[in-house]
Short mmCIF file of C-alpha atoms in Angstrom, two decimals:
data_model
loop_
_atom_site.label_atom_id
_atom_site.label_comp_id
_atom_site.label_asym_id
_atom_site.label_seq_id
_atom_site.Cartn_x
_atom_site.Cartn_y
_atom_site.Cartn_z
CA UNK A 1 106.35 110.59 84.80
CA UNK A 2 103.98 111.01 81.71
CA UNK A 3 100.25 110.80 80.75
CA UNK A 4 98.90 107.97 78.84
CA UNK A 5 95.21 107.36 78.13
CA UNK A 6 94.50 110.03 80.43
CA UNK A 7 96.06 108.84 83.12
CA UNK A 8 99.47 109.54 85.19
CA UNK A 9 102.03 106.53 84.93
CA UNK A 10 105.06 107.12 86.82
CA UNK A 11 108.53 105.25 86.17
CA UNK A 12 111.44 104.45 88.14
CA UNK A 13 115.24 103.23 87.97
CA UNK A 14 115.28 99.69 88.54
CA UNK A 15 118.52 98.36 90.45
CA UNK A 16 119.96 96.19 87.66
CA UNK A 17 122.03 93.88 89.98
CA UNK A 18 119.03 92.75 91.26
CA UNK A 19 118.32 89.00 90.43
CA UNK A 20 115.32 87.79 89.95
CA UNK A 21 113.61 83.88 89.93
CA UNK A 22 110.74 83.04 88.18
CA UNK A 23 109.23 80.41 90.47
CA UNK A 24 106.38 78.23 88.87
CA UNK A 25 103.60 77.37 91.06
CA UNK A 26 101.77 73.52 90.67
CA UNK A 27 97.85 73.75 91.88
CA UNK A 28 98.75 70.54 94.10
CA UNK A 29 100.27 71.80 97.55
CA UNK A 30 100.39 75.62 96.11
CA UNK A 31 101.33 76.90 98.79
CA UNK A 32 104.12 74.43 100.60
CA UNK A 33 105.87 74.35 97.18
CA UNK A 34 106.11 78.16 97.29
CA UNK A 35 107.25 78.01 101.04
CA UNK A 36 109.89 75.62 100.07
CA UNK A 37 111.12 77.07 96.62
CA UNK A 38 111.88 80.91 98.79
CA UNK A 39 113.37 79.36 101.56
CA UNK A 40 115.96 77.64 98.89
CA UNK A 41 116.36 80.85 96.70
CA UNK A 42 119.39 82.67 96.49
CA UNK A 43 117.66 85.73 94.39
CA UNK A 44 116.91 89.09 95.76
CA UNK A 45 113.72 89.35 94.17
CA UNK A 46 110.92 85.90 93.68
CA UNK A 47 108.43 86.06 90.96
CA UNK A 48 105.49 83.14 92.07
CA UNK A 49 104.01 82.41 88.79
CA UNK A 50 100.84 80.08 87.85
CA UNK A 51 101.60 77.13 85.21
CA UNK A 52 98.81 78.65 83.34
CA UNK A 53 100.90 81.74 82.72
CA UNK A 54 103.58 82.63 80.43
CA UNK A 55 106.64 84.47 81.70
CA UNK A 56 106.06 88.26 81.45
CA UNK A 57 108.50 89.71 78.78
CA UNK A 58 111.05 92.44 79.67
CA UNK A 59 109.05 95.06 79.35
CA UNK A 60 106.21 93.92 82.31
CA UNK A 61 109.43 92.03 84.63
CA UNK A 62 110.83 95.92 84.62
CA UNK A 63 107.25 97.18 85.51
CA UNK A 64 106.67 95.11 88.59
CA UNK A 65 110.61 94.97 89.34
CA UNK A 66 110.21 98.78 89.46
CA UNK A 67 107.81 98.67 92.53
CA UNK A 68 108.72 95.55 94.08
CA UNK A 69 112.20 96.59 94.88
CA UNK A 70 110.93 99.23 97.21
CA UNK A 71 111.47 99.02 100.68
CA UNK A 72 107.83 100.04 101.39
CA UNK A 73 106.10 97.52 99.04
CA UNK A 74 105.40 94.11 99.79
CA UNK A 75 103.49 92.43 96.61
CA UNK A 76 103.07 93.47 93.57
CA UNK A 77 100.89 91.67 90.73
CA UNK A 78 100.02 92.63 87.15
CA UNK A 79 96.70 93.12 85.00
CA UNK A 80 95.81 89.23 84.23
CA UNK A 81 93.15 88.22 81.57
CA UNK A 82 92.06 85.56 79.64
CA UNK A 83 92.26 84.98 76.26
CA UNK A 84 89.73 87.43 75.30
CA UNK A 85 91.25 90.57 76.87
CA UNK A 86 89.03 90.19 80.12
CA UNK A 87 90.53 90.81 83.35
CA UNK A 88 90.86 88.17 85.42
CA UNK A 89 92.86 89.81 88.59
CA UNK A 90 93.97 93.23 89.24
CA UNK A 91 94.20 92.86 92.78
CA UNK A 92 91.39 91.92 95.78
CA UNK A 93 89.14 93.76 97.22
CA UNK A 94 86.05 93.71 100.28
CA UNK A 95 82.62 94.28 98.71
CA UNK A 96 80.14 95.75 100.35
CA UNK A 97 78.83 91.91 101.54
CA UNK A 98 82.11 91.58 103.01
CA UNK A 99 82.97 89.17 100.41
CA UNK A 100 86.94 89.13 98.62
CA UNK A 101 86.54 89.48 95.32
CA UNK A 102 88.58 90.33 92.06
CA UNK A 103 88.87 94.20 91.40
CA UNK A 104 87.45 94.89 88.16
CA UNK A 105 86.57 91.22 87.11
CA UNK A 106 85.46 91.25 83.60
CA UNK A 107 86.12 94.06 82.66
CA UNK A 108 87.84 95.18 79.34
CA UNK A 109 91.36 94.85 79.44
CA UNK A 110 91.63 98.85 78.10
CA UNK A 111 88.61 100.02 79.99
CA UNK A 112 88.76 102.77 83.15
CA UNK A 113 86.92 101.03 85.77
CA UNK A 114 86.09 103.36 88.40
CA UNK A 115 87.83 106.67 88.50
CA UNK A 116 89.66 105.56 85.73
CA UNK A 117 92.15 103.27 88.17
CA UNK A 118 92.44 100.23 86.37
CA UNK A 119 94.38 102.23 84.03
CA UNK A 120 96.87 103.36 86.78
CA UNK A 121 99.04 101.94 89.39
CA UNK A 122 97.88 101.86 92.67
CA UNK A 123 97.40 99.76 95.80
CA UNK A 124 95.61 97.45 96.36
CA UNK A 125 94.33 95.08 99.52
CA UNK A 126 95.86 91.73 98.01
CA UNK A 127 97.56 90.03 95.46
CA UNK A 128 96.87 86.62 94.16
CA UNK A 129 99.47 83.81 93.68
CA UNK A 130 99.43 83.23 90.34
CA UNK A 131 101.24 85.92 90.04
CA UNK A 132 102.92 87.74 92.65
CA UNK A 133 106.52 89.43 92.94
CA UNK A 134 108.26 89.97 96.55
CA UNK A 135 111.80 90.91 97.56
CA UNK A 136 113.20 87.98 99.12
CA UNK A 137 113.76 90.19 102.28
CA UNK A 138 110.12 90.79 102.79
CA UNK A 139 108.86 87.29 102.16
CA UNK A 140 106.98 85.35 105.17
CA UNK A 141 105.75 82.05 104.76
CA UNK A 142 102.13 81.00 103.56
CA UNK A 143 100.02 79.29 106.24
CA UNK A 144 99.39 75.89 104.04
CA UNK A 145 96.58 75.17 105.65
CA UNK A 146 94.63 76.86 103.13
CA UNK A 147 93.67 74.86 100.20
CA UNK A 148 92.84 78.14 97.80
CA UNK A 149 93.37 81.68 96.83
CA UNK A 150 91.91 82.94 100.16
CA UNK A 151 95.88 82.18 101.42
CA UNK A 152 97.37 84.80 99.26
CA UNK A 153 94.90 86.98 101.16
CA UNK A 154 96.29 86.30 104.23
CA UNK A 155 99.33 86.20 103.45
CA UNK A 156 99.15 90.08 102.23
CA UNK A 157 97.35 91.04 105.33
CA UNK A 158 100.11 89.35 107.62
CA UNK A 159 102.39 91.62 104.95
CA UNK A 160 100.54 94.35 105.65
CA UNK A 161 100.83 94.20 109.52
CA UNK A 162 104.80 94.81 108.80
CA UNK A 163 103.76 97.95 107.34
CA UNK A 164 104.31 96.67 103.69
CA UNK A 165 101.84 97.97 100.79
CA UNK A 166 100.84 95.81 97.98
CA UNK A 167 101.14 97.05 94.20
CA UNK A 168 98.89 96.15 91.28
CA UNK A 169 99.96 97.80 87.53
CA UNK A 170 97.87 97.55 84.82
CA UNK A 171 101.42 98.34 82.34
CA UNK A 172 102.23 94.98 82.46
CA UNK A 173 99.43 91.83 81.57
CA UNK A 174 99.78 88.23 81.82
CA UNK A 175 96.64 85.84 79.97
CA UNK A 176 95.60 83.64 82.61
CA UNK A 177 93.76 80.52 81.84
CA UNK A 178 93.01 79.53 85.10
CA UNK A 179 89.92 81.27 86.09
CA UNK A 180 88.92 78.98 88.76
CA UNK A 181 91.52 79.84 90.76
CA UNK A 182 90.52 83.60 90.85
CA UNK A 183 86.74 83.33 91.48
CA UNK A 184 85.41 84.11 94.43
CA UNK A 185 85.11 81.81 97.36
CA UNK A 186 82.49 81.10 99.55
CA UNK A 187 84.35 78.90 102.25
CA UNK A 188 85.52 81.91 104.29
CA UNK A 189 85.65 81.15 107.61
CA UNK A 190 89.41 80.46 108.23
CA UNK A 191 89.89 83.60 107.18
CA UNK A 192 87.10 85.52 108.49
CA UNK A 193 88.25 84.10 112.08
CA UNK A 194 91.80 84.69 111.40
CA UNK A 195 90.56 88.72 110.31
CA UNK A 196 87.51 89.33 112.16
CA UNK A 197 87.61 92.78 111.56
CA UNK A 198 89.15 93.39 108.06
CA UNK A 199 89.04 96.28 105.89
CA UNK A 200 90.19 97.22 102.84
CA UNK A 201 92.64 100.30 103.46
CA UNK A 202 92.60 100.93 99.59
CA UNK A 203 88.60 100.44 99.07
CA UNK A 204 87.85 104.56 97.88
CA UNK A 205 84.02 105.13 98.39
CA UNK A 206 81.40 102.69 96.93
CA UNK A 207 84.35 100.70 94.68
CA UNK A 208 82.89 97.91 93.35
CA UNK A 209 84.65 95.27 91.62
#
């Protein structure tokens, strides 16, 4: 492991046999099209990635490869921002309205955040779908019935229930155009009735996003 910008970053051997597929996501039917593209993968690892987004260069596929291939780790997503360098996602979180929002939305791709985390790996509630790696192995279907980003929620807290952890690393950034798609949402009932009494196990304090 070694310091950088004051913080520790810690790096492991990736498994090179491992393959990997880079699985583009459409906004129409999100979530049956990623059902249906893991269920006919032969890779060990699946890398769901927004239209919007580039693919990430060797560099950032190593960084999330490098947590994803644990047995203990379910998701893991990088820093995404938009063209100015703001962050978009760097995982979700439960405010203190009980809302799920965006860790750290808006803020400067190279600033701290709170405690200095966005500048370190750590884990985090949920991932969103624009850009989320999974071992094959550990992949469960989405529920389809949801129509937005509130179904990568639940589909890290049904992860999460199988004793898997979900991974966000800020040493590897995507540029995400699609906004929309990570904003919050206020039709929450399907999940709120689905989780009626959800928590965020990595919420530290009075985090706020």
């Amino acid at each position: 492991c070694t310091v950088e910008n004051g913080a520790l970053r810690l790096r492991y051997d990736v498994t090179p046999s491992l393959k990997v597929q880079c699985i583009r996501v459409p906004q129409k039917n999100r979530y049956q099209c990623m059902n249906r593209a893991a269920e006919e993968s032969d890779a060990d690892v699946l890398l769901f990635l927004d239209e919007c987004l580039v693919e990430p260069n060797e560099a950032a596929l190593r960084e999330m490869l490098m947590y994803a291939q644990r047995d203990d780790v379910g998701a893991v997503t990088p820093m995404l921002t938009d063209a100015r360098g703001r962050i978009t996602h760097a995982g979700f979180t439960i405010d203190d309205a009980g809302r799920i929002v965006s860790r750290n939305h808006g803020l400067a791709q190279h600033a701290g955040g709170w405690h200095g985390m966005n500048r370190t790996s750590h884990n985090v509630m949920a991932v969103s779908a624009a850009c989320a790696m999974i071992r094959k192995d550990h992949f469960i279907p989405f529920d389809p019935s949801y129509d937005d980003g509130l179904g990568a929620v639940d589909w890290c807290l049904k992860l999460s229930q199988r004793g898997l952890r979900h991974v966000y690393t800020p040493h590897a950034r995507l540029v995400c155009t699609n906004e929309a798609y990570l904003r919050q949402w206020c039709r929450m009932d399907k999940l709120k009735a689905s989780w009626p009494e959800w928590t965020d196990p990595c919420r530290c304090g009075k985090y706020r996003s």
